[in-house]
Short mmCIF file of C-alpha atoms and ligand atoms in Angstrom, two decimals:
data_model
loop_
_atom_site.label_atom_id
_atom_site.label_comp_id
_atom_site.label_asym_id
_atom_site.label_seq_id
_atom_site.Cartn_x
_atom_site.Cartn_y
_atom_site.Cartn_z
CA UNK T 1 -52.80 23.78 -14.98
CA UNK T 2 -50.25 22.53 -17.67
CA UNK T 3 -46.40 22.55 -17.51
CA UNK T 4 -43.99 23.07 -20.57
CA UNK T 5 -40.04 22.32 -20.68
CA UNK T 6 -38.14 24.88 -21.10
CA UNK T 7 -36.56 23.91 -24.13
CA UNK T 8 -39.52 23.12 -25.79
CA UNK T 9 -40.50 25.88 -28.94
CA UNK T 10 -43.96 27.27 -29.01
CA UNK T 11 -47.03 25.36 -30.56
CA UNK T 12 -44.61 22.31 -30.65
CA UNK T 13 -45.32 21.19 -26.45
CA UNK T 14 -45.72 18.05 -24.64
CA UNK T 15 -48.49 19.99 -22.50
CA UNK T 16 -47.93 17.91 -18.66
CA UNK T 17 -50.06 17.81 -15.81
CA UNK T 18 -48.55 17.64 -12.37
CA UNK T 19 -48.89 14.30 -11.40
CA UNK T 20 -46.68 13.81 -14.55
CA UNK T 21 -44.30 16.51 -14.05
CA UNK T 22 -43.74 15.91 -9.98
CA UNK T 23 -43.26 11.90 -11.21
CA UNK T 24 -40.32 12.81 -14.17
CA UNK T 25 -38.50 15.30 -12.38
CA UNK T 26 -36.86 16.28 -15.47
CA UNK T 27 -37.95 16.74 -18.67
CA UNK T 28 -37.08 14.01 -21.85
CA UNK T 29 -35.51 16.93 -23.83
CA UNK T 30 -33.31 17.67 -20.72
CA UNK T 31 -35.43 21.06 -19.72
CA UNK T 32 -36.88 22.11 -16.63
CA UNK T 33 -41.08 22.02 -16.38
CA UNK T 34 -42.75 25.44 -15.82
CA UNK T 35 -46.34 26.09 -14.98
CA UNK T 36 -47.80 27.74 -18.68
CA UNK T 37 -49.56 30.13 -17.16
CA UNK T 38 -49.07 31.59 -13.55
CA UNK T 39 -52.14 32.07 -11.30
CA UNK T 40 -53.41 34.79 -9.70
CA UNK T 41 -53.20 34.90 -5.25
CA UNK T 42 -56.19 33.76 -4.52
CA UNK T 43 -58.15 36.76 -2.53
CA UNK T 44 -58.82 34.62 0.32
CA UNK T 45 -55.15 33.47 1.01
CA UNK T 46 -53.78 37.48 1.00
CA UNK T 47 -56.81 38.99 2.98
CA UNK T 48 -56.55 35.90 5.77
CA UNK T 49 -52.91 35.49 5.49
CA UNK T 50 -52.88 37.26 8.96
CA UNK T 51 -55.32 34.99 10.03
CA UNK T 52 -54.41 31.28 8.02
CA UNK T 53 -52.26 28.89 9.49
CA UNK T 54 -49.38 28.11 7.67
CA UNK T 55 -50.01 24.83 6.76
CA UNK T 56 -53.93 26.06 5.36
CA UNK T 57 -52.63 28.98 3.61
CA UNK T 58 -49.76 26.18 2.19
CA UNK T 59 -52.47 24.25 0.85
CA UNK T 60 -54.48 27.51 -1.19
CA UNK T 61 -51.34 28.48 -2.33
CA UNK T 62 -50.44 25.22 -3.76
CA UNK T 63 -53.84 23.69 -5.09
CA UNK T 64 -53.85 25.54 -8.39
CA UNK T 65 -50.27 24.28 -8.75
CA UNK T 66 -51.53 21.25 -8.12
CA UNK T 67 -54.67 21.14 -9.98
CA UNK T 68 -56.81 17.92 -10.33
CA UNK T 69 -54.18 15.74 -9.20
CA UNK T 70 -55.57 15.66 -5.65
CA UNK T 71 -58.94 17.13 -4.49
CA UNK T 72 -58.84 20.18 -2.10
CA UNK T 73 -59.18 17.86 1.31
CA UNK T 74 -56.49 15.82 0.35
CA UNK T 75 -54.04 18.04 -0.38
CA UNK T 76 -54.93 20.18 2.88
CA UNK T 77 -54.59 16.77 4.98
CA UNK T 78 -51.31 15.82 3.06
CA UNK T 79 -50.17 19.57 3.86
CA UNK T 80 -50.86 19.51 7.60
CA UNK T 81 -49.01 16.24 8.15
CA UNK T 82 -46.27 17.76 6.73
CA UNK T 83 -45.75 20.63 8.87
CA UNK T 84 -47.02 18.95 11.95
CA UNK T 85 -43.07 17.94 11.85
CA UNK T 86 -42.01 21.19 12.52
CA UNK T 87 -41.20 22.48 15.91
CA UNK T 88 -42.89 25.48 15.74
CA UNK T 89 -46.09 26.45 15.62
CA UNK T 90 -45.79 29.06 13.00
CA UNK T 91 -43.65 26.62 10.76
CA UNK T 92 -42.00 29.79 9.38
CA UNK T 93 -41.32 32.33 12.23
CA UNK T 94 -40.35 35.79 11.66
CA UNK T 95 -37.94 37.30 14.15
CA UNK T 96 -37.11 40.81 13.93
CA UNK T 97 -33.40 41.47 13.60
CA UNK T 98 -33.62 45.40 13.64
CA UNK T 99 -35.96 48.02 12.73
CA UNK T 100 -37.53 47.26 9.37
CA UNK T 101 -35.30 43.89 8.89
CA UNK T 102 -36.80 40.69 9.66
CA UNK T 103 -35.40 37.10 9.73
CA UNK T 104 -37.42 34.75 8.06
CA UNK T 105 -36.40 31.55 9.82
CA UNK T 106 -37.15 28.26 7.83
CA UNK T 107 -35.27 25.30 9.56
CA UNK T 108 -37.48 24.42 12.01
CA UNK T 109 -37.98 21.34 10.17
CA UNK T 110 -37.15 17.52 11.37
CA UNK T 111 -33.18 18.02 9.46
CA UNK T 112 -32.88 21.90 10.40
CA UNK T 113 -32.25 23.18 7.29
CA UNK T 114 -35.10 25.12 4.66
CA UNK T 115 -34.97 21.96 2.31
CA UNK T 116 -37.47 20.30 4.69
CA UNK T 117 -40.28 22.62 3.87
CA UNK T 118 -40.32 21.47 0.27
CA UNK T 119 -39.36 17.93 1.14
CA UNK T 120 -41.79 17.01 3.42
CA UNK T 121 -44.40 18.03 1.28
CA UNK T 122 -43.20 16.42 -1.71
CA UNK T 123 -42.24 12.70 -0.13
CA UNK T 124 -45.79 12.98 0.35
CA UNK T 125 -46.98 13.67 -2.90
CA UNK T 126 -45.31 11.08 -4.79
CA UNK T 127 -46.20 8.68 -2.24
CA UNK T 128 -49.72 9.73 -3.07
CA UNK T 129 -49.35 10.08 -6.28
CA UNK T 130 -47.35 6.07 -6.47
CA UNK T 131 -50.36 4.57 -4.77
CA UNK T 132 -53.14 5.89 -6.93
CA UNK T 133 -51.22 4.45 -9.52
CA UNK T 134 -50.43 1.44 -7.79
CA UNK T 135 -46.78 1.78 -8.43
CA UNK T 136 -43.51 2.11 -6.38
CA UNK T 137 -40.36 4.65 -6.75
CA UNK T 138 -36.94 4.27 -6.21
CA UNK T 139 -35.43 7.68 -5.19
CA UNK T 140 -31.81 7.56 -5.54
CA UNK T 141 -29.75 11.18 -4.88
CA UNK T 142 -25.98 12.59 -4.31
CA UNK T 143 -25.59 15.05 -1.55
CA UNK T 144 -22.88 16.58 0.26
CA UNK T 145 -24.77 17.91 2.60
CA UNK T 146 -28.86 19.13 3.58
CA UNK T 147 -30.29 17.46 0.62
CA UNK T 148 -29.79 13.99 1.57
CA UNK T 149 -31.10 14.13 5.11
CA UNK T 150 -34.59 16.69 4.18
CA UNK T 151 -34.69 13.73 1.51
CA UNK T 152 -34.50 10.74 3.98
CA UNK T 153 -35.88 12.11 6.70
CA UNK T 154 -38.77 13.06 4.61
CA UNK T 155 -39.08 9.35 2.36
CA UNK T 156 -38.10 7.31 6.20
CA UNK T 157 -41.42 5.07 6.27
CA UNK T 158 -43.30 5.83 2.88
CA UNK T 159 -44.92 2.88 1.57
CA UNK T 160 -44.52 3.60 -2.68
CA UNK T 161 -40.81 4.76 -1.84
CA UNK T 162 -37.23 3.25 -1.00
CA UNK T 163 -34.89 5.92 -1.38
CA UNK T 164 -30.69 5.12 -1.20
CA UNK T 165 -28.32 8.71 -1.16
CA UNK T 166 -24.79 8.35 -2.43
CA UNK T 167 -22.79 10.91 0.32
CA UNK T 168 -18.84 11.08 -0.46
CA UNK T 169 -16.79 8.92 2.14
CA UNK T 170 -15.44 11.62 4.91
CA UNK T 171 -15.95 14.66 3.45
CA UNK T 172 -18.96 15.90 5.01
CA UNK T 173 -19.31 16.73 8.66
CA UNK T 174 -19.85 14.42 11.03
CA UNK T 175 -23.55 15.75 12.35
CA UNK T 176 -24.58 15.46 8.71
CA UNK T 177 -23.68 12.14 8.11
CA UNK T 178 -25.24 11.45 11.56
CA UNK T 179 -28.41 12.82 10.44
CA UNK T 180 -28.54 10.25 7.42
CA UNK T 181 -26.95 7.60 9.21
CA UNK T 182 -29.15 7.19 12.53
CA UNK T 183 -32.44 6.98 10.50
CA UNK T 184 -33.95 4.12 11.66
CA UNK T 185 -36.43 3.13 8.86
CA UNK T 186 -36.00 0.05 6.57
CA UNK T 187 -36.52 2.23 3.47
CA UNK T 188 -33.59 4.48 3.68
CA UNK T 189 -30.13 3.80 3.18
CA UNK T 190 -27.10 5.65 3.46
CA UNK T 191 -24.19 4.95 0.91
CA UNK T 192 -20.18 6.29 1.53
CA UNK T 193 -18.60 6.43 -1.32
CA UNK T 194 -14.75 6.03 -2.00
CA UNK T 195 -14.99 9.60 -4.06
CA UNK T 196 -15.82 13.14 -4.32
CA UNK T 197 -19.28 14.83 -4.38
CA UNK T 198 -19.08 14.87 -8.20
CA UNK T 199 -18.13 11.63 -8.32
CA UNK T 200 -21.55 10.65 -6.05
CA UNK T 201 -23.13 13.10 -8.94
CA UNK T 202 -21.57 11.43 -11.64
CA UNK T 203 -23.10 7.70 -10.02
CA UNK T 204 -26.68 9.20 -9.90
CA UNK T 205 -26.37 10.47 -13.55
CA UNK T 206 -25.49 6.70 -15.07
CA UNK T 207 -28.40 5.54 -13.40
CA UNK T 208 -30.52 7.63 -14.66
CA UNK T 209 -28.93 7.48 -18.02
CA UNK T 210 -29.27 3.42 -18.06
CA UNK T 211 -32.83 3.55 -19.50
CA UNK T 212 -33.44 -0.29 -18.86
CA UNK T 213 -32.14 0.26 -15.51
CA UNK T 214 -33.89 3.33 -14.57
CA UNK T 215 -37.10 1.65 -16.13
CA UNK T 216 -36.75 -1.27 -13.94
CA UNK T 217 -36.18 0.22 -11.11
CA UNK T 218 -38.55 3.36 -11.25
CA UNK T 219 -35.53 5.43 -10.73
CA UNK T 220 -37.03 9.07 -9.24
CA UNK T 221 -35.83 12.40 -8.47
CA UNK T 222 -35.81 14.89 -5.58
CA UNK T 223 -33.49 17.10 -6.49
CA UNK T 224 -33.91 20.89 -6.78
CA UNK T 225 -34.78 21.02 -10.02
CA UNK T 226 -38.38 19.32 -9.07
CA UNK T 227 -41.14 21.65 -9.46
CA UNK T 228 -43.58 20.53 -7.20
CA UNK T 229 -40.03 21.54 -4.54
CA UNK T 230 -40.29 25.30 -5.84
CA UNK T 231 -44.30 25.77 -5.67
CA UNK T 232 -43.81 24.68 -1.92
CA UNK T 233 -41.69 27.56 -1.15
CA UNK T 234 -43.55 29.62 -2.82
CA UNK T 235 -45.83 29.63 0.39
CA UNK T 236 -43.52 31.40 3.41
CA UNK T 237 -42.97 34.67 0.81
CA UNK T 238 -46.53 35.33 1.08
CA UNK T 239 -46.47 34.17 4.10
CA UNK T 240 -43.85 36.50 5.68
CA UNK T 241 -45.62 39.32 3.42
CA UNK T 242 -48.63 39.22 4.68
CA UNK T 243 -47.93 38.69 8.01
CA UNK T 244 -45.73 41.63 8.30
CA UNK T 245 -47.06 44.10 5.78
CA UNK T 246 -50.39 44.32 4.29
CA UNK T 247 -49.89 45.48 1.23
CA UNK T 248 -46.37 47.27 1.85
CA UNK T 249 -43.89 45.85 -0.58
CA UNK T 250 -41.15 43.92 0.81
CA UNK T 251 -37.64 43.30 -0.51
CA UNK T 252 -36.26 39.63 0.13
CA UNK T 253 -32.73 38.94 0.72
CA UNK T 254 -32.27 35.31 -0.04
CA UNK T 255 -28.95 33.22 0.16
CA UNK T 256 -29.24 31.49 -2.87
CA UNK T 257 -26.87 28.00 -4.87
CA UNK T 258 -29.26 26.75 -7.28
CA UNK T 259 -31.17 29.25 -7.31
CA UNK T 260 -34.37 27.54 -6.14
CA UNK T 261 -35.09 29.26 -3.23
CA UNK T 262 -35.12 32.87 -4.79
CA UNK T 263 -36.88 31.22 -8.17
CA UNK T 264 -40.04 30.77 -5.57
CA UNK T 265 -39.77 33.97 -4.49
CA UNK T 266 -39.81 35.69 -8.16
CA UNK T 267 -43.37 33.04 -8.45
CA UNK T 268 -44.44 34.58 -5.65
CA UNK T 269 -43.73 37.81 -7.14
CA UNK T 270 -45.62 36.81 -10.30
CA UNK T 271 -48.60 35.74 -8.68
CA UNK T 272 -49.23 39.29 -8.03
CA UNK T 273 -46.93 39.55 -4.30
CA UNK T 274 -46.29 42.78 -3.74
CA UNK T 275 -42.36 42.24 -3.26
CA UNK T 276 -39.80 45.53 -3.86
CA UNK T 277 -36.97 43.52 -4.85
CA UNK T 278 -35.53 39.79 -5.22
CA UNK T 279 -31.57 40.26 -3.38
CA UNK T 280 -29.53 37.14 -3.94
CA UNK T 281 -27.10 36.39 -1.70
CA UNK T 282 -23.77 34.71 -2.97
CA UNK T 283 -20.89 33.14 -1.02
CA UNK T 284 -17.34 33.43 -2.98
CA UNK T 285 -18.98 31.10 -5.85
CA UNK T 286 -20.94 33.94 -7.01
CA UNK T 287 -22.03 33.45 -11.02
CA UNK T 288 -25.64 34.82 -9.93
CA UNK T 289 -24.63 37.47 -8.47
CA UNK T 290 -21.82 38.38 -11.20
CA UNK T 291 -24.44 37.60 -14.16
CA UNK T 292 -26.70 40.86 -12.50
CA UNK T 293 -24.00 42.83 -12.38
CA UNK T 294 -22.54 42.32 -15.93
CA UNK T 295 -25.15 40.32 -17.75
CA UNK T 296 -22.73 37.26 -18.63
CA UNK T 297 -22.69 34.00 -17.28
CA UNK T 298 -19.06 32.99 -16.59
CA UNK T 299 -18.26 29.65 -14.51
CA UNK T 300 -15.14 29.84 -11.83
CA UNK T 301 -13.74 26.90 -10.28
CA UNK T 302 -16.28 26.10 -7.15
CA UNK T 303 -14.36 26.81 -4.05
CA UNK T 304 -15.12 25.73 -0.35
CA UNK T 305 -16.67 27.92 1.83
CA UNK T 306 -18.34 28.13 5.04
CA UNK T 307 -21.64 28.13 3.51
CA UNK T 308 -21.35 24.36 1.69
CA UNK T 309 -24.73 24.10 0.64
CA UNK T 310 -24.43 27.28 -1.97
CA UNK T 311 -20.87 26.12 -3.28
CA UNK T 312 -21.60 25.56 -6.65
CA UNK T 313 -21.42 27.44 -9.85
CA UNK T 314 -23.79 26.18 -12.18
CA UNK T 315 -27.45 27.02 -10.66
CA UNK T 316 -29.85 24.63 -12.54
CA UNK T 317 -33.04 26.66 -11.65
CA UNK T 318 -31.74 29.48 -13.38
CA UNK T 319 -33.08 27.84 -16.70
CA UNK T 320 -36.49 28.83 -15.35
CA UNK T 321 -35.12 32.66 -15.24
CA UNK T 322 -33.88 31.86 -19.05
CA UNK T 323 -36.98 30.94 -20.11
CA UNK T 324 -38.84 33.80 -19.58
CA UNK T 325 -35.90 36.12 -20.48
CA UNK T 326 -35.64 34.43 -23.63
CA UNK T 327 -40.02 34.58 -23.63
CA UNK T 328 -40.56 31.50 -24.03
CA UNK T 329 -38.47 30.68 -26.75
CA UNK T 330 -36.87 27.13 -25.68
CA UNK T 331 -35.00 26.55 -28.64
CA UNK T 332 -32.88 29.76 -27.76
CA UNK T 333 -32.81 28.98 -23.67
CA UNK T 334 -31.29 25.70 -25.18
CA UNK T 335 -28.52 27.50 -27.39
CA UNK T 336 -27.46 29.68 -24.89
CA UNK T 337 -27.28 26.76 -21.70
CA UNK T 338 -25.40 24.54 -24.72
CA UNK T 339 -22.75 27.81 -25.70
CA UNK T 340 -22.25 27.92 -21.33
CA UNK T 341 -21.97 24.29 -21.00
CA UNK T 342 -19.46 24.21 -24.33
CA UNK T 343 -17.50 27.55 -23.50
CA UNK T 344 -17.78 28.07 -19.50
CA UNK T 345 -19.24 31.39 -20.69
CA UNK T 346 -22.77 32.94 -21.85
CA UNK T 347 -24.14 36.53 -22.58
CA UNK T 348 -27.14 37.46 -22.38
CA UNK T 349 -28.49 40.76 -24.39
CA UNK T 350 -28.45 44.23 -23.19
CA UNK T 351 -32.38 44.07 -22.80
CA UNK T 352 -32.46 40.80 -21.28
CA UNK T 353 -30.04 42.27 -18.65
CA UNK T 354 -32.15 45.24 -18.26
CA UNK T 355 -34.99 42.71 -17.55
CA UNK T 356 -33.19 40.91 -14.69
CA UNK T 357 -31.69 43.95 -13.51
CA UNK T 358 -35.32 45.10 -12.72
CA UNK T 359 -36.14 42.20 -10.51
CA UNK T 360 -33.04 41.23 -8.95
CA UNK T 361 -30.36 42.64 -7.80
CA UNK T 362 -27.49 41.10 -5.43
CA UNK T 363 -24.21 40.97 -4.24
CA UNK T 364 -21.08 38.52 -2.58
CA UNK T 365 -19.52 37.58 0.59
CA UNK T 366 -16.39 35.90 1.23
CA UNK T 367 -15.80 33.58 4.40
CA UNK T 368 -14.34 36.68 6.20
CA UNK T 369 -16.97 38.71 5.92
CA UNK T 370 -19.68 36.36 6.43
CA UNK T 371 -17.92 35.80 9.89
CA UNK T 372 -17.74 39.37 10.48
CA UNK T 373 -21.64 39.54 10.34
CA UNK T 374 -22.51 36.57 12.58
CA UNK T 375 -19.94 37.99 15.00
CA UNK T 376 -21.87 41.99 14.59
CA UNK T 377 -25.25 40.17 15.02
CA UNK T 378 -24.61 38.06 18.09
CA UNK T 379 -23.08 40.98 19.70
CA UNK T 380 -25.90 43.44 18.89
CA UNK T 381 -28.96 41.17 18.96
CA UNK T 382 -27.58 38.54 21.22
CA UNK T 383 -28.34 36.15 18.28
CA UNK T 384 -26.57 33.12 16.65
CA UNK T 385 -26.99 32.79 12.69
CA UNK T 386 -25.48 29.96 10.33
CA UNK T 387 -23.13 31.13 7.78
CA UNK T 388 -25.36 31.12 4.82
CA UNK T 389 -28.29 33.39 6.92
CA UNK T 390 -25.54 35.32 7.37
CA UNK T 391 -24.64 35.98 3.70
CA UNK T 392 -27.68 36.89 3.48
CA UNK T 393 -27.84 39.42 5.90
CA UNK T 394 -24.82 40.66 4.88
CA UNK T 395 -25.96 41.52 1.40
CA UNK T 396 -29.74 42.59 2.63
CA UNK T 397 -27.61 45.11 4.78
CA UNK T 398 -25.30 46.30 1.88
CA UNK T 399 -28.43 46.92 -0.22
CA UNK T 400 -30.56 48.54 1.87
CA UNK T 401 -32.52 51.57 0.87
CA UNK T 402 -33.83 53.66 3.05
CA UNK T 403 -37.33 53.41 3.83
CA UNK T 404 -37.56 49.64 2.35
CA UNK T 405 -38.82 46.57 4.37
CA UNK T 406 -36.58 43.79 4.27
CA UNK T 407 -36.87 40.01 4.94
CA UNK T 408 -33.62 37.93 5.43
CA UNK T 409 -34.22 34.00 4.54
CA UNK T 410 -32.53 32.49 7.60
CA UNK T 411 -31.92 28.54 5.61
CA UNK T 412 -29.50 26.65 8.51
CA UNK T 413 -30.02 26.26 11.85
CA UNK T 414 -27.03 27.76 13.51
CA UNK T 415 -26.34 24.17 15.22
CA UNK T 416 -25.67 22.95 11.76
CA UNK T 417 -23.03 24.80 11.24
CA UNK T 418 -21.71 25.14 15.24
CA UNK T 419 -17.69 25.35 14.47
CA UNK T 420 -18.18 28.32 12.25
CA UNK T 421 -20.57 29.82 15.07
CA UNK T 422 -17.94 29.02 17.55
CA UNK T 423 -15.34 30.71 15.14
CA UNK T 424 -17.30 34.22 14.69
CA UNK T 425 -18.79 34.27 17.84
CA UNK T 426 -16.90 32.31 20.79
CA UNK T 427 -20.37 30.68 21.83
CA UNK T 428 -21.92 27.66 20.92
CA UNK T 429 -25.40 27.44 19.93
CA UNK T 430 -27.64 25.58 22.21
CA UNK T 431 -28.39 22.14 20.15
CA UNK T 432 -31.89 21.23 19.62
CA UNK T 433 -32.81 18.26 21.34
CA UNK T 434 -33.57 15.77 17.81
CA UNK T 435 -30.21 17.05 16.48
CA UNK T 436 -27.82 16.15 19.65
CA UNK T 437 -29.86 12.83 19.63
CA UNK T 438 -28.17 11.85 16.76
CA UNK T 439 -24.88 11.85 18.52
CA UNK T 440 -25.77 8.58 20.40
CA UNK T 441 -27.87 6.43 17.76
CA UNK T 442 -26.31 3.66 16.06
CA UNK T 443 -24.84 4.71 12.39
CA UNK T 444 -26.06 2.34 9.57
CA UNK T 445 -24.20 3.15 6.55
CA UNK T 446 -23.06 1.04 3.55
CA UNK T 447 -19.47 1.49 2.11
CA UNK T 448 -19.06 0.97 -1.84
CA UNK T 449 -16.35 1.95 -4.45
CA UNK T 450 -16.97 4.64 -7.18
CA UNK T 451 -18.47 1.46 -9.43
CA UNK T 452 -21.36 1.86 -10.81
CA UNK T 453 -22.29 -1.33 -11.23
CA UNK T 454 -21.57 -2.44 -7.69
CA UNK T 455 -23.94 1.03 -6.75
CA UNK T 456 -26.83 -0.48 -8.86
CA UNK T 457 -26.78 -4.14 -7.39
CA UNK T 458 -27.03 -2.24 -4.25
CA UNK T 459 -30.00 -0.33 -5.33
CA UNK T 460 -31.42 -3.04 -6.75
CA UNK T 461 -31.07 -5.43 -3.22
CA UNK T 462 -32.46 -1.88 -1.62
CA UNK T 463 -35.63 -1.91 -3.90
CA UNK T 464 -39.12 -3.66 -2.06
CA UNK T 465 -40.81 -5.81 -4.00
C1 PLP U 501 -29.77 24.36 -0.15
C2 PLP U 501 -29.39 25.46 0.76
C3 PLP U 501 -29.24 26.78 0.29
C4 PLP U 501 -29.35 27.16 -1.18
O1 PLP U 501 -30.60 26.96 -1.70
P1 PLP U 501 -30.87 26.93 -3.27
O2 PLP U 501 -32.25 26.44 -3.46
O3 PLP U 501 -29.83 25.98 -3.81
O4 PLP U 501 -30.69 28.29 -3.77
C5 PLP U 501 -28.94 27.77 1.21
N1 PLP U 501 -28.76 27.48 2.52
C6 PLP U 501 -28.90 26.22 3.00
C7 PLP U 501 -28.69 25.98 4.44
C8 PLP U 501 -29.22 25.17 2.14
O5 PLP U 501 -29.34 23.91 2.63
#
C-alpha cells in the first residue's frame, strides 16, 4: 500500500509507505496523505464480525493499511494493548436508543472521549515505528480540549516519545485540564499559556515551521489530520455494521469538526460497507453541513458552543473529500483550498455537488436545541448523552427515513460535559471512577508567555536524550 498527497498531480507522486506517512504527519507540499488505492473488506473480517473481538477485527481491518510496516502478530499484539485500556469489553458498545436507532458509544477509553480509539493505537505505532529506527520523537500539540489528554494519556510512558501540549491558560474546563495535568509520567508535560487556543495553534505552527528546530528536535504530529488516526476508526463502522445488520445497510449519523470521524466512515464505505448514508452532524459552526446543502464553502466566525470539540470552521480532513471530488487532480484540490483560504469562500461545481450530495447528507443544531434533545432522551430512555452525541441524534432524528437503520456516534462521555447535562436534564451523570480521580491528584503544569522562543527552550529541556 502507497499513499499520495493530495495536492500532488498525477504521474508526478512522491509514492509513501506508511511508516513514512504515520512519521510526517503532513505532507512537504502542505497536502494530506491518502491510501492510492482502497482495499477491499477482507471476507473474513465481515463474515466473523459477529464473532471477532474488537481489538482482532481492529487489527484485519488495519493491516492492509498498514502493509509491511509491521508483520501480522505485531500489529495484532500492538492492537490488543491498546484496547485492553478500555473499560469495556466490547471497546465500542452499541446501545439501542429506540427501535431501529442505535448509539454507537466510543468513549470508553482511558480520557472518555472517541479520540482515544485512534490515539491509543497510534502512540503505539510511532513508538514502534521510532525504535526500529532507533530514533526518538518529540510530539508537541495545541488543544483546547479532548485532543491533548487522548494524546498524553496515550504517549504517558512511551520510550521513543516525549510529548509537551500547549492548552490556553483558563479557558478550558477544569476536568480537562485535570485530565492533562494529573498525568503522572515523566514524558508528558502540560503547558498554560498566557493566550487563546489560536494563539497555542499559532506556537505549534512556528515550530514546525523552524526547519532547524523541528529537525533537531524530531518535532511530530498527532493531530487529526494523521492518517494512520482515520484508518483506526475506520474499524467500529464495520464494527457496529456487522454486529447489528448483516448485510442491511446502515445510515450513520456522526457529529462531526474536522471532519475525521465521518472521513472514516465514507473509507469504510469504500471498502465495500454496506452503509445507506454518511449524516453529519453540525453544532452552530456548520460549513459542512452548509457546503451539502448549497455546494459552497463559506467560513463564519467560529462561535462557542456547548459542543467545544466541533467549534471550528475550517475542517482539515475535508481535503481528503476534495481530492476525490476533484479525482485526483491535486493541482485543482490546491486552487480551490488556496481561493477558500484567500477569499473565506469556495464553490464547488454542480456535479461535484451532485457527487457529495449522494453520500452525505446533514444538517445543524444550535445550543438550544441540542439541550432540548438530551433533555427528550433522558426523559424517554432514562439516558444521559453529552452535547455533541446529542447533535448527533438530533440530526439522525431529523433525517430519518422510514424503514432505514440508523447508528448515532455517541463521541463524549456525558461526565465530560456534566454542567450542560445538569442544564438539560437536572441530573448529574454518575462519574466514572478514573475521571473523579483526577479531582484529588496533584496538578503539574508549566506556565509560559505566548513566546515562542521561551516555548522551544521548554521543549527543548522536555526532550530525553
Ligand atoms: C473531536 C471530537 C469531535 C469531532 O471529531 P472530528 O474528527 O473533528 O470530526 C466530536 N465530539 C467529540 C467529543 C470530540 O472530542
Amino acid at each position: 500500500m502507497r499513499y499520495v498527497s493530495t495536492r500532488s498531480a498525477p504521474g508526478r507522486r512522491d509514492r509513501l509507505a506508511f511508516d513514512d506517512v504515520l512519521l510526517a504527519g503532513l505532507a512537504a507540499d502542505g497536502g494530506l496523505y491518502v491510501p492510492e488505492r482502497v482495499p477491499e473488506l477482507p471476507e473474513d473480517a465481515s463474515a466473523g464480525a459477529g464473532t471477532l473481538g474488537y481489538a482482532e477485527l481492529a487489527a484485519r481491518l488495519m493491516a492492509p493499511y498498514v502493509g509491511d510496516a509491521l508483520g501480522g502478530d505485531e500489529l495484532a499484539s500492538l492492537v490488543a494493548d491498546a484496547y485492553a485500556t478500555f473499560d469495556h469489553r466490547d471497546v465500542c458498545p452499541l446501545v439501542e436508543l429506540d427501535e431501529d436507532h442505535w448509539l454507537l458509544e466510543l468513549f470508553h477509553g482511558p480520557t472518555f472521549a472517541f479520540k482515544d480509539i485512534a490515539l491509543q493505537v497510534v502512540a503505539r505505532l510511532f513508538d514502534h515505528e521510532l525504535g526500529r529506527r532507533g530514533e526518538r520523537a518529540m510530539i508537541v500539540a495545541a488543544t483546547s480540549g479532548d485532543t491533548g489528554s487522548a494524546a498524553m494519556e496515550a504517549a504517558a510512558g512511551r520510550d521513543r516519545l516525549d510529548i509537551v501540549v500547549l492548552h490556553p491558560a483558563g479557558r478550558t474546563s477544569e476536568i480537562q485540564r485535570r485530565q492533562m495535568t494529573t498525568l503522572d509520567a515523566a514524558n508528558v508535560h502540560a503547558v498554560a499559556v498566557d493566550g487563546t487556543f489560536d494563539d497555542c495553534q499559532d506556537l505549534v505552527k512556528a515550530m514546525f515551521a523552524d526547519e532547524a528546530f523541528r529537525r533537531d528536535m524530531r518535532l511530530a504530529a498527532v493531530n487529526s489530520i494523521n492518517w494512520a488516526r482515520v484508518a483506526a476508526q475506520i474499524v467500529y463502522y464495520v464494527w457496529a455494521a456487522r454486529r447489528l445488520a448483516g448485510d442491511r445497510p446502515v445510515t450513520f449519523c456522526v457529529p462531526t469538526g474536522n471532519f475525521g470521524n465521518v472521513l472514516a466512515g465514507h473509507y469504510a464505505r469504500r471498502m465495500g460497507l454496506p452503509v445507506g448514508r454518511l449524516l453529519i452532524a453540525s453544532n452552530t459552526n456548520d460549513i459542512l453541513s452548509r457546503l451539502i446543502h448549497t455546494g459552497e464553502l463559506a467560513a463564519h466566525e467560529v462561535v462557542p458552543t456547548l459542543s467545544p470539540s466541533m467549534d471550528i470552521q475550517i475542517s482539515s480532513n475535508l481535503e481528503r473529500l476534495l481530492f476525490e471530488l476533484f479525482d485526483g487532480d491535486g493541482a485543482a484540490t490546491a486552487a480551490l483550498l488556496a481561493r477558500f483560504r484567500a477569499e473565506g469562500r469556495a464553490t464547488l461545481n454542480s456535479e461535484q455537488h451532485e457527487a457529495l450530495g449522494a453520500g452525505f447528507s446533514g444538517d445543524r443544531l444550535d445550543d438550544a436545541e441540542t439541550l432540548e434533545v438530551m433533555g427528550r432522551v433522558h426523559a424517554e430512555c432514562g439516558m444521559l448523552i453529552d452535547p455533541h452525541t446529542a447533535v448527533g441524534v438530533g440530526v439522525a432524528e431529523r433525517c430519518r427515513r422510514r424503514g432505514e437503520l440508523m447508528v448515532s456516534l455517541a463521541t463524549a462521555h456525558p461526565a465530560k460535559f456534566g454542567e450542560a447535562v445538569v442544564q438539560a436534564t437536572g441530573s448529574a451523570p454518575e462519574m466514572p471512577p478514573a475521571l473523579a480521580a483526577v479531582a484529588d491528584l496533584p496538578e503539574r503544569c508549566t506556565s509560559l508567555p505566548d513566546d515562542v522562543t521561551a516555548i522551544k527552550d521548554f521543549v527543548r529541556s522536555a526532550r530525553r536524550a
